[in-house]
Short mmCIF file of C-alpha atoms in Angstrom, two decimals:
data_model
loop_
_atom_site.label_atom_id
_atom_site.label_comp_id
_atom_site.label_asym_id
_atom_site.label_seq_id
_atom_site.Cartn_x
_atom_site.Cartn_y
_atom_site.Cartn_z
CA UNK A 20 29.48 9.31 50.96
CA UNK A 21 25.94 10.14 52.11
CA UNK A 22 26.66 13.79 51.84
CA UNK A 23 27.75 13.35 48.28
CA UNK A 24 24.65 11.33 47.32
CA UNK A 25 22.46 13.86 49.11
CA UNK A 26 24.07 16.67 47.03
CA UNK A 27 23.44 14.73 43.81
CA UNK A 28 19.83 14.21 44.79
CA UNK A 29 19.31 17.87 45.66
CA UNK A 30 20.82 19.01 42.38
CA UNK A 31 18.52 16.58 40.47
CA UNK A 32 15.60 17.89 42.38
CA UNK A 33 16.53 21.51 41.46
CA UNK A 34 16.91 20.55 37.81
CA UNK A 35 13.48 18.77 37.74
CA UNK A 36 11.74 21.85 39.18
CA UNK A 37 12.70 23.79 35.99
CA UNK A 38 11.79 27.47 36.59
CA UNK A 39 10.33 26.78 39.96
CA UNK A 40 6.82 26.11 41.44
CA UNK A 41 5.36 29.49 40.47
CA UNK A 42 6.34 29.14 36.83
CA UNK A 43 5.14 25.57 36.76
CA UNK A 44 1.81 26.69 38.12
CA UNK A 45 1.67 29.47 35.44
CA UNK A 46 2.25 26.74 32.70
CA UNK A 47 -0.49 24.63 34.11
CA UNK A 48 -2.85 27.63 34.26
CA UNK A 49 -2.52 28.03 30.48
CA UNK A 50 -3.70 24.42 30.04
CA UNK A 51 -0.13 23.34 29.19
CA UNK A 52 2.00 20.48 30.69
CA UNK A 53 5.58 20.94 31.74
CA UNK A 54 8.46 19.70 29.64
CA UNK A 55 8.95 16.60 31.86
CA UNK A 56 5.28 15.90 32.14
CA UNK A 57 5.12 15.79 28.33
CA UNK A 58 7.94 13.28 28.15
CA UNK A 59 6.28 11.07 30.74
CA UNK A 60 3.15 10.94 28.46
CA UNK A 61 5.15 10.49 25.26
CA UNK A 62 7.50 7.76 26.34
CA UNK A 63 6.98 4.31 27.87
CA UNK A 64 6.95 4.30 31.61
CA UNK A 65 10.41 4.51 33.21
CA UNK A 66 12.13 4.42 29.84
CA UNK A 67 13.54 8.00 29.77
CA UNK A 68 17.29 8.40 30.01
CA UNK A 69 18.21 12.01 30.33
CA UNK A 70 21.35 13.68 29.00
CA UNK A 71 22.96 16.92 30.30
CA UNK A 72 20.70 17.52 33.20
CA UNK A 73 23.22 19.90 34.83
CA UNK A 74 24.22 21.96 31.71
CA UNK A 75 24.03 25.64 32.32
CA UNK A 76 24.49 28.63 29.96
CA UNK A 77 27.77 30.48 29.90
CA UNK A 78 26.46 34.02 29.22
CA UNK A 79 27.91 36.76 31.54
CA UNK A 80 26.24 39.81 29.85
CA UNK A 81 23.24 41.75 31.22
CA UNK A 82 23.44 40.02 34.68
CA UNK A 83 22.84 36.55 33.24
CA UNK A 84 25.67 35.12 35.43
CA UNK A 85 23.36 35.52 38.33
CA UNK A 86 20.73 33.23 36.85
CA UNK A 87 22.11 29.92 35.63
CA UNK A 88 19.35 27.22 35.98
CA UNK A 89 20.24 23.61 35.44
CA UNK A 90 19.22 22.16 32.04
CA UNK A 91 19.17 25.59 30.36
CA UNK A 92 15.56 25.40 29.19
CA UNK A 93 15.42 22.08 27.45
CA UNK A 94 15.23 18.47 28.58
CA UNK A 95 16.90 15.98 26.31
CA UNK A 96 17.56 12.28 26.15
CA UNK A 97 16.16 9.01 24.83
CA UNK A 98 13.47 6.59 25.67
CA UNK A 99 11.15 4.09 24.05
CA UNK A 100 7.72 4.17 22.45
CA UNK A 101 6.10 0.73 22.55
CA UNK A 102 9.51 -0.65 23.10
CA UNK A 103 11.28 1.12 20.16
CA UNK A 104 14.02 3.65 20.80
CA UNK A 105 13.47 7.33 20.08
CA UNK A 106 15.50 10.52 20.86
CA UNK A 107 13.61 13.44 22.30
CA UNK A 108 14.02 17.07 23.36
CA UNK A 109 11.39 19.01 25.24
CA UNK A 110 11.75 22.72 25.68
CA UNK A 111 10.99 24.00 29.10
CA UNK A 112 9.03 27.31 28.97
CA UNK A 113 9.39 27.75 32.75
CA UNK A 114 13.18 28.28 32.37
CA UNK A 115 13.96 31.60 30.68
CA UNK A 116 10.85 31.14 28.45
CA UNK A 117 12.49 28.11 26.88
CA UNK A 118 14.69 30.46 24.94
CA UNK A 119 17.53 29.01 22.83
CA UNK A 120 21.08 29.72 23.94
CA UNK A 121 24.28 28.35 22.69
CA UNK A 122 24.27 25.53 25.26
CA UNK A 123 20.57 24.88 24.78
CA UNK A 124 21.20 24.35 21.07
CA UNK A 125 24.23 22.08 21.79
CA UNK A 126 22.03 19.76 23.84
CA UNK A 127 19.53 19.44 21.02
CA UNK A 128 22.39 18.92 18.42
CA UNK A 129 23.88 16.22 20.63
CA UNK A 130 20.78 14.08 20.68
CA UNK A 131 20.17 14.61 16.88
CA UNK A 132 23.72 13.42 16.16
CA UNK A 133 23.05 10.38 18.32
CA UNK A 134 19.80 9.70 16.57
CA UNK A 135 21.49 9.67 13.15
CA UNK A 136 24.36 7.56 14.37
CA UNK A 137 22.08 4.94 16.11
CA UNK A 138 19.21 5.06 13.60
CA UNK A 139 16.24 6.24 15.70
CA UNK A 140 13.58 8.91 15.23
CA UNK A 141 13.98 12.37 16.65
CA UNK A 142 10.89 13.98 18.37
CA UNK A 143 11.03 17.68 19.30
CA UNK A 144 8.51 19.20 21.74
CA UNK A 145 8.73 22.86 20.94
CA UNK A 146 7.72 25.47 23.50
CA UNK A 147 10.05 28.43 23.29
CA UNK A 148 10.20 32.17 23.29
CA UNK A 149 12.82 31.99 20.51
CA UNK A 150 16.43 33.15 20.44
CA UNK A 151 17.90 34.26 23.76
CA UNK A 152 18.43 37.94 23.10
CA UNK A 153 21.17 38.29 25.76
CA UNK A 154 23.41 35.94 23.82
CA UNK A 155 23.09 37.62 20.46
CA UNK A 156 24.86 35.94 17.60
CA UNK A 157 25.75 32.84 19.82
CA UNK A 158 22.02 32.05 19.95
CA UNK A 159 21.67 32.48 16.22
CA UNK A 160 24.60 30.20 15.69
CA UNK A 161 22.98 27.55 17.87
CA UNK A 162 19.87 27.76 15.69
CA UNK A 163 22.03 27.33 12.54
CA UNK A 164 23.66 24.26 14.01
CA UNK A 165 20.22 22.77 14.64
CA UNK A 166 19.07 23.55 11.09
CA UNK A 167 22.17 21.78 9.69
CA UNK A 168 21.31 18.66 11.76
CA UNK A 169 17.71 18.76 10.50
CA UNK A 170 19.08 18.70 6.88
CA UNK A 171 21.60 15.88 7.61
CA UNK A 172 18.96 13.78 9.33
CA UNK A 173 16.39 14.29 6.53
CA UNK A 174 15.66 10.99 4.85
CA UNK A 175 17.91 9.20 7.44
CA UNK A 176 15.69 9.03 10.42
CA UNK A 177 12.00 10.22 10.94
CA UNK A 178 11.83 13.73 12.43
CA UNK A 179 8.58 14.80 14.25
CA UNK A 180 7.89 18.27 15.62
CA UNK A 181 5.18 18.99 18.12
CA UNK A 182 4.39 22.72 18.60
CA UNK A 183 3.20 23.07 22.14
CA UNK A 184 3.64 26.82 22.65
CA UNK A 185 5.06 29.77 20.84
CA UNK A 186 7.38 29.20 17.89
CA UNK A 187 8.33 32.39 16.18
CA UNK A 188 11.09 33.91 14.05
CA UNK A 189 14.06 31.69 13.15
CA UNK A 190 12.66 28.93 15.51
CA UNK A 191 9.99 28.02 12.94
CA UNK A 192 12.60 26.77 10.38
CA UNK A 193 13.64 23.72 12.31
CA UNK A 194 10.24 22.22 12.53
CA UNK A 195 9.60 23.23 8.93
CA UNK A 196 12.39 20.90 7.83
CA UNK A 197 11.05 17.91 9.84
CA UNK A 198 8.82 15.28 8.35
CA UNK A 199 5.71 15.95 10.41
CA UNK A 200 4.48 18.82 12.44
CA UNK A 201 1.65 18.67 15.02
CA UNK A 202 0.17 21.58 16.88
CA UNK A 203 -2.06 22.03 19.89
CA UNK A 204 -5.15 24.14 19.39
CA UNK A 205 -5.35 27.43 21.19
CA UNK A 206 -1.97 27.14 22.93
CA UNK A 207 0.57 26.92 20.08
CA UNK A 208 1.37 29.11 17.17
CA UNK A 209 4.07 29.46 14.42
CA UNK A 210 5.02 32.55 12.40
CA UNK A 211 8.20 34.18 11.07
CA UNK A 212 7.06 37.73 12.19
CA UNK A 213 4.50 38.33 14.94
CA UNK A 214 1.28 40.37 14.96
CA UNK A 215 3.11 43.55 16.25
CA UNK A 216 5.61 43.50 13.44
CA UNK A 217 2.88 42.75 10.88
CA UNK A 218 0.94 45.83 12.12
CA UNK A 219 4.01 48.05 11.95
CA UNK A 220 5.08 46.98 8.46
CA UNK A 221 1.85 46.33 6.68
CA UNK A 222 -0.76 48.08 8.96
CA UNK A 223 -2.68 44.74 9.18
CA UNK A 224 -4.48 43.96 12.47
CA UNK A 225 -4.19 40.27 13.19
CA UNK A 226 -4.11 38.13 16.32
CA UNK A 227 -1.48 35.49 16.99
CA UNK A 228 -4.05 32.78 16.53
CA UNK A 229 -5.23 34.13 13.20
CA UNK A 230 -1.64 34.74 12.02
CA UNK A 231 -0.13 31.42 13.04
CA UNK A 232 -2.53 29.27 15.05
CA UNK A 233 -3.23 25.55 14.61
CA UNK A 234 -6.28 26.25 12.43
CA UNK A 235 -4.32 28.56 10.09
CA UNK A 236 -1.55 26.10 9.55
CA UNK A 237 -3.65 22.98 9.13
CA UNK A 238 -6.21 24.51 6.78
CA UNK A 239 -4.63 27.33 4.96
CA UNK A 240 -0.80 27.18 4.92
CA UNK A 241 -0.30 23.42 5.13
CA UNK A 242 2.64 24.04 7.40
CA UNK A 243 1.21 21.65 10.02
CA UNK A 244 -0.04 18.02 9.50
CA UNK A 245 -2.48 17.89 12.33
CA UNK A 246 -3.91 19.89 15.21
CA UNK A 247 -5.17 18.42 18.57
CA UNK A 248 -7.27 19.66 21.42
CA UNK A 249 -4.63 19.46 24.11
CA UNK A 250 -1.10 18.27 25.03
CA UNK A 251 -2.31 14.83 26.03
CA UNK A 252 -4.12 14.08 22.76
CA UNK A 253 -1.16 15.43 20.70
CA UNK A 254 1.36 13.17 22.46
CA UNK A 255 -0.90 10.13 22.13
CA UNK A 256 -1.18 10.72 18.33
CA UNK A 257 2.63 11.02 18.11
CA UNK A 258 2.97 7.63 19.75
CA UNK A 259 0.45 6.27 17.28
CA UNK A 260 2.39 7.77 14.33
CA UNK A 261 5.80 6.46 15.51
CA UNK A 262 4.24 2.92 15.67
CA UNK A 263 3.76 3.14 11.89
CA UNK A 264 7.20 4.39 10.92
CA UNK A 265 10.53 2.69 10.52
CA UNK A 266 13.29 3.73 12.98
CA UNK A 267 15.60 4.77 10.12
CA UNK A 268 16.14 4.47 6.38
CA UNK A 269 18.08 1.24 7.07
CA UNK A 270 15.04 -0.55 8.49
CA UNK A 271 11.58 -1.53 7.49
CA UNK A 272 8.50 -0.39 9.31
CA UNK A 273 7.58 -2.61 12.32
CA UNK A 274 5.26 -5.45 11.56
CA UNK A 275 2.37 -5.61 14.05
CA UNK A 276 0.07 -8.54 14.80
CA UNK A 277 -3.14 -8.28 12.78
CA UNK A 278 -6.51 -9.83 13.31
CA UNK A 279 -8.05 -9.26 9.83
CA UNK A 280 -8.02 -11.78 7.06
CA UNK A 281 -5.94 -10.53 4.09
CA UNK A 282 -8.51 -12.10 1.78
CA UNK A 283 -11.46 -10.45 3.39
CA UNK A 284 -14.23 -9.86 0.87
CA UNK A 285 -16.19 -6.45 1.03
CA UNK A 286 -19.43 -6.87 -0.98
CA UNK A 287 -20.44 -3.26 -0.24
CA UNK A 288 -17.57 -2.06 -2.50
CA UNK A 289 -19.36 -3.41 -5.55
CA UNK A 290 -21.89 -0.53 -5.12
CA UNK A 291 -19.58 2.13 -3.85
CA UNK A 292 -19.30 3.91 -7.22
CA UNK A 293 -22.55 5.45 -8.23
CA UNK A 294 -24.24 4.77 -11.57
CA UNK A 295 -24.15 8.51 -12.47
CA UNK A 296 -20.49 9.32 -13.16
CA UNK A 297 -20.98 12.83 -11.84
CA UNK A 298 -22.27 11.70 -8.39
CA UNK A 299 -19.59 11.90 -5.62
CA UNK A 300 -18.88 9.17 -3.10
CA UNK A 301 -16.46 9.04 -0.13
CA UNK A 302 -13.09 7.53 -0.93
CA UNK A 303 -12.40 7.15 2.75
CA UNK A 304 -14.90 4.37 2.84
CA UNK A 305 -12.71 2.39 0.37
CA UNK A 306 -9.61 3.20 2.39
CA UNK A 307 -10.96 2.02 5.66
CA UNK A 308 -12.40 -1.10 4.17
CA UNK A 309 -9.02 -2.05 2.72
CA UNK A 310 -7.14 -1.45 6.00
CA UNK A 311 -6.29 -3.92 8.69
CA UNK A 312 -9.00 -3.47 11.40
CA UNK A 313 -10.30 -0.54 9.35
CA UNK A 314 -7.68 1.72 10.91
CA UNK A 315 -6.58 4.76 8.91
CA UNK A 316 -4.07 7.41 10.14
CA UNK A 317 -4.74 10.48 8.08
CA UNK A 318 -2.03 13.17 7.37
CA UNK A 319 -3.03 16.76 6.68
CA UNK A 320 -6.75 15.95 6.92
CA UNK A 321 -7.87 19.61 6.93
CA UNK A 322 -5.84 20.79 3.94
CA UNK A 323 -6.52 20.19 0.21
CA UNK A 324 -9.34 17.82 1.03
CA UNK A 325 -9.58 16.83 -2.70
CA UNK A 326 -6.55 14.62 -1.93
CA UNK A 327 -6.28 12.15 0.93
CA UNK A 328 -2.92 11.04 2.36
CA UNK A 329 -2.15 8.80 5.29
CA UNK A 330 -1.16 5.40 6.52
CA UNK A 331 -2.83 2.04 6.86
CA UNK A 332 -1.60 -1.47 7.62
CA UNK A 333 -1.96 -4.54 5.32
CA UNK A 334 -1.07 -7.76 6.84
CA UNK A 335 0.40 -5.83 9.77
CA UNK A 336 2.79 -3.82 7.57
CA UNK A 337 2.64 -0.01 6.98
CA UNK A 338 1.40 1.23 3.67
CA UNK A 339 1.21 4.90 2.59
CA UNK A 340 -2.10 5.82 0.81
CA UNK A 341 -2.60 8.61 -1.67
CA UNK A 342 -6.19 8.89 -2.97
CA UNK A 343 -8.35 11.37 -4.84
CA UNK A 344 -11.52 12.41 -3.00
CA UNK A 345 -14.52 12.77 -5.30
CA UNK A 346 -16.46 14.51 -2.47
CA UNK A 347 -14.31 17.66 -2.93
CA UNK A 348 -13.78 19.47 -6.22
CA UNK A 349 -14.71 16.09 -7.89
CA UNK A 350 -11.27 14.89 -6.95
CA UNK A 351 -9.44 17.26 -9.30
CA UNK A 352 -5.75 17.76 -8.91
CA UNK A 353 -4.69 21.38 -8.13
CA UNK A 354 -1.81 23.22 -6.64
CA UNK A 355 -2.49 22.41 -3.02
CA UNK A 356 -3.36 18.79 -3.49
CA UNK A 357 -0.29 18.20 -5.74
CA UNK A 358 2.12 19.64 -3.17
CA UNK A 359 0.40 17.77 -0.36
CA UNK A 360 0.66 14.46 -2.13
CA UNK A 361 4.20 14.96 -3.48
CA UNK A 362 5.52 15.64 -0.08
CA UNK A 363 3.86 12.50 1.26
CA UNK A 364 5.09 10.31 -1.56
CA UNK A 365 8.64 11.51 -1.10
CA UNK A 366 8.51 10.76 2.61
CA UNK A 367 7.29 7.21 1.94
CA UNK A 368 10.03 6.62 -0.61
CA UNK A 369 12.70 7.96 1.83
CA UNK A 370 11.74 5.33 4.38
CA UNK A 371 10.78 2.34 2.20
CA UNK A 372 7.00 2.59 2.86
CA UNK A 373 5.05 1.05 0.00
CA UNK A 374 2.55 3.25 -1.77
CA UNK A 375 -1.09 2.47 -2.55
CA UNK A 376 -2.72 5.00 -4.92
CA UNK A 377 -6.52 5.12 -5.36
CA UNK A 378 -7.49 7.08 -8.43
CA UNK A 379 -10.72 8.88 -9.35
CA UNK A 380 -9.52 12.04 -11.01
CA UNK A 381 -11.23 13.96 -13.84
CA UNK A 382 -8.07 16.05 -14.45
CA UNK A 383 -6.43 19.29 -13.21
CA UNK A 384 -8.48 22.09 -11.86
CA UNK A 385 -8.86 24.77 -14.57
CA UNK A 386 -8.69 28.52 -14.08
CA UNK A 387 -6.54 31.58 -13.97
CA UNK A 388 -5.83 31.28 -10.25
CA UNK A 389 -4.31 27.84 -10.76
CA UNK A 390 -2.31 28.89 -13.83
CA UNK A 391 -1.06 32.01 -12.29
CA UNK A 392 -0.16 30.08 -9.20
CA UNK A 393 2.04 27.77 -11.10
CA UNK A 394 -0.10 24.59 -11.26
CA UNK A 395 2.19 23.31 -14.10
CA UNK A 396 5.18 23.23 -11.72
CA UNK A 397 3.28 22.17 -8.63
CA UNK A 398 1.68 19.33 -10.57
CA UNK A 399 5.03 18.35 -11.88
CA UNK A 400 6.17 17.90 -8.24
CA UNK A 401 3.70 14.97 -7.79
CA UNK A 402 4.59 13.59 -11.20
CA UNK A 403 8.34 13.75 -10.30
CA UNK A 404 7.69 12.23 -6.85
CA UNK A 405 5.90 9.21 -8.22
CA UNK A 406 8.43 8.71 -11.04
CA UNK A 407 11.49 8.75 -8.73
CA UNK A 408 9.95 6.61 -6.05
CA UNK A 409 11.45 3.08 -5.99
CA UNK A 410 9.28 1.53 -3.22
CA UNK A 411 6.56 -0.96 -4.13
CA UNK A 412 3.70 0.96 -5.88
CA UNK A 413 0.21 -0.48 -6.36
CA UNK A 414 -2.51 1.61 -8.09
CA UNK A 415 -6.24 0.97 -8.23
CA UNK A 416 -8.37 3.10 -10.57
CA UNK A 417 -11.94 3.19 -9.26
CA UNK A 418 -13.63 5.51 -11.75
CA UNK A 419 -12.18 8.43 -13.70
CA UNK A 420 -8.64 8.64 -14.85
CA UNK A 421 -8.55 11.48 -17.48
CA UNK A 422 -5.77 13.28 -19.26
CA UNK A 423 -2.43 14.13 -17.75
CA UNK A 424 -3.87 13.48 -14.32
CA UNK A 425 -4.11 9.77 -15.28
CA UNK A 426 -0.34 9.72 -15.97
CA UNK A 427 0.42 11.67 -12.76
CA UNK A 428 -1.47 9.36 -10.38
CA UNK A 429 1.14 6.52 -10.33
CA UNK A 430 0.34 5.19 -13.74
CA UNK A 431 2.16 2.23 -15.28
CA UNK A 432 4.23 4.69 -17.26
CA UNK A 433 5.78 6.05 -14.03
CA UNK A 434 6.74 2.39 -13.18
CA UNK A 435 4.02 1.48 -10.88
CA UNK A 436 4.33 -2.25 -10.21
CA UNK A 437 0.70 -3.29 -10.13
CA UNK A 438 -1.98 -1.20 -11.84
CA UNK A 439 -5.52 -2.52 -11.24
CA UNK A 440 -8.88 -1.03 -12.36
CA UNK A 441 -12.42 -1.62 -11.34
CA UNK A 442 -14.93 -2.32 -14.14
CA UNK A 443 -16.30 1.11 -13.48
CA UNK A 444 -12.99 2.78 -14.47
CA UNK A 445 -12.96 5.27 -17.30
CA UNK A 446 -9.44 5.90 -18.75
CA UNK A 447 -9.38 8.47 -21.49
CA UNK A 448 -7.94 11.77 -22.50
CA UNK A 449 -11.11 13.62 -21.33
CA UNK A 450 -14.79 13.19 -20.70
CA UNK A 451 -16.99 11.88 -23.52
CA UNK A 452 -18.90 15.11 -24.20
CA UNK A 453 -15.84 17.28 -24.37
CA UNK A 454 -14.00 14.80 -26.51
CA UNK A 455 -17.06 14.58 -28.99
CA UNK A 456 -17.22 18.35 -29.34
CA UNK A 457 -13.56 18.44 -30.29
CA UNK A 458 -13.38 15.39 -32.54
CA UNK A 459 -16.66 16.31 -34.35
CA UNK A 460 -16.51 20.12 -34.53
CA UNK A 461 -18.51 20.08 -37.68
CA UNK A 462 -21.53 18.76 -35.74
CA UNK A 463 -21.19 21.17 -32.81
CA UNK A 464 -24.49 22.87 -33.69
CA UNK A 465 -26.48 19.62 -33.53
CA UNK A 466 -27.02 18.44 -29.97
CA UNK A 467 -28.41 15.11 -31.08
CA UNK A 468 -25.34 14.25 -33.21
CA UNK A 469 -22.96 15.42 -30.43
CA UNK A 470 -24.87 13.17 -27.90
CA UNK A 471 -24.56 10.29 -30.31
CA UNK A 472 -20.88 10.92 -30.73
CA UNK A 473 -20.50 11.17 -27.01
CA UNK A 474 -22.23 7.90 -26.57
CA UNK A 475 -19.85 6.22 -29.10
CA UNK A 476 -16.84 7.73 -27.36
CA UNK A 477 -18.18 6.38 -23.95
CA UNK A 478 -18.69 2.97 -25.46
CA UNK A 479 -15.08 2.90 -26.84
CA UNK A 480 -13.08 4.59 -24.07
CA UNK A 481 -15.10 4.94 -20.89
CA UNK A 482 -14.03 1.59 -19.63
CA UNK A 483 -10.75 0.01 -18.47
CA UNK A 484 -10.45 -2.51 -21.26
CA UNK A 485 -8.65 -0.35 -23.95
CA UNK A 486 -5.86 0.32 -21.34
CA UNK A 487 -5.94 -3.34 -20.32
CA UNK A 488 -5.48 -4.42 -23.96
CA UNK A 489 -2.30 -2.34 -24.12
CA UNK A 490 -0.93 -3.70 -20.84
CA UNK A 491 -1.23 -0.32 -19.07
CA UNK A 492 -3.79 -2.03 -16.60
CA UNK A 493 -2.50 -5.33 -15.27
CA UNK A 494 -5.93 -6.64 -14.34
CA UNK A 495 -9.51 -5.45 -14.14
CA UNK A 496 -10.62 -6.67 -10.70
CA UNK A 497 -13.86 -7.06 -8.80
CA UNK A 498 -14.29 -4.24 -6.30
CA UNK A 499 -15.19 -6.60 -3.46
CA UNK A 500 -11.84 -8.38 -3.83
CA UNK A 501 -9.72 -5.30 -3.72
CA UNK A 502 -8.22 -5.92 -0.24
CA UNK A 503 -7.15 -9.37 -1.25
CA UNK A 504 -5.63 -8.37 -4.55
CA UNK A 505 -3.80 -5.35 -3.17
CA UNK A 506 -2.52 -7.32 -0.15
CA UNK A 507 -1.15 -10.11 -2.42
CA UNK A 508 0.41 -7.51 -4.71
CA UNK A 509 2.30 -5.91 -1.88
CA UNK A 510 3.35 -9.32 -0.51
CA UNK A 511 4.96 -10.18 -3.86
CA UNK A 512 6.89 -6.97 -3.91
CA UNK A 513 8.59 -7.19 -0.46
CA UNK A 514 12.06 -7.86 -1.95
CA UNK A 515 11.67 -5.30 -4.86
CA UNK A 516 15.05 -3.68 -5.85
CA UNK A 517 15.61 -0.97 -8.37
CA UNK A 518 18.79 0.23 -9.87
CA UNK A 519 19.07 3.80 -10.98
CA UNK A 520 21.78 5.88 -12.77
CA UNK A 521 24.24 7.51 -10.36
CA UNK A 522 23.45 11.05 -9.46
CA UNK A 523 24.38 13.41 -6.63
CA UNK A 524 20.74 14.21 -6.21
CA UNK A 525 17.68 15.02 -8.30
CA UNK A 526 16.37 18.48 -9.08
CA UNK A 527 12.66 18.16 -8.28
CA UNK A 528 10.66 21.15 -9.67
CA UNK A 529 10.29 23.08 -6.37
#
């Protein structure tokens, strides 16, 4: 019996060593942790239960039968994050470069199937050289099976990808279909075709970092939702995110203890909006002052900064926040901000996370670049996302809400439940000067008359009361009481139910 137990222990030891001490050392030399070290940081202590530790590939071509390491380049299983179950896979770059084989893919598919069946998030730690060339189409088939699982799990359980090394070719499409993608600066990258192929085909000289590094994907492409300095920080932030999310679409987000009075008054908000309507202010100040313990978890912070998206808690419950940022492009909607917000709104609706929308929007950004880029269709994505969302929706207009952008930003007409406005709100088709010049074209050559007309337009429409008279604004509230009013609104909506016509699925304007 002792011999059998020793054999098991020896095999486990070999599996845990991955590609061996030399390769582990090379991984550390790059500033990267090993697959198992990452899982130790991500999961609660001693909570990891591993599957398929002894799985090995079955390839017999190109001498591969002589090298059949345990685990086949990926560590899979389940564990807990702050006591809540998650399923995980962590690719091991020390074993055949973390390349994906048929059996490697089957291990990942197995835990994804279990996650859907048991209603728990899936977290993938990606560090792979891509498809295992020696296996040819079997490797590609494995990727295809993973992609299909991503699609089936979408909207059922949260899916989080952390890019902690190379991710190229077909490998990028699995993370792209997950809900959140995090990257590690200077040690991870994503691209469909690498720098060498780009040079051959287009004659462009570009580095891997420039082509698909963390900075590129968080600021330019919007592929990634956040970038962190190292593996440790990235994994800590994943733990923080998981804490905010429900385990599946059958559950609500966890309710955490809070130490902040729901009725807290913030006198400083009464002076947040400047007297000059063209002077910017920081909308993040409002968000943090509304949140429990002033804690705000921002998503895609570096992309489309004229729109803010992220999570706060109110009375210990997760709320998704979408807000215009007057500090950038005056808070205008454009292609990038519309896509960013629409994706976030749809995620929140998938998982029954209530939506708080903070509005200060002068309209859509004008220009040929926007029109040629399809701002009509991209703006419609956000409109569609808000209109189809059935979660509790509370909207607060702090200043400008002009034109079609007023409608798009969770207006009463898109079935928002509570629509509040501050006394500083201006709800109109456009700004006073532009409106006066159109309405009173005959006086266009007389600046004094136009100024008088603009003043008249301001007096009549540059306030929230016309909309309030028509019931489009439920209440004009004092800024200092916003946390109290919003908290009470969401509390009243906790049992909201909406019946919609049967459909197979909608056809959002992609």
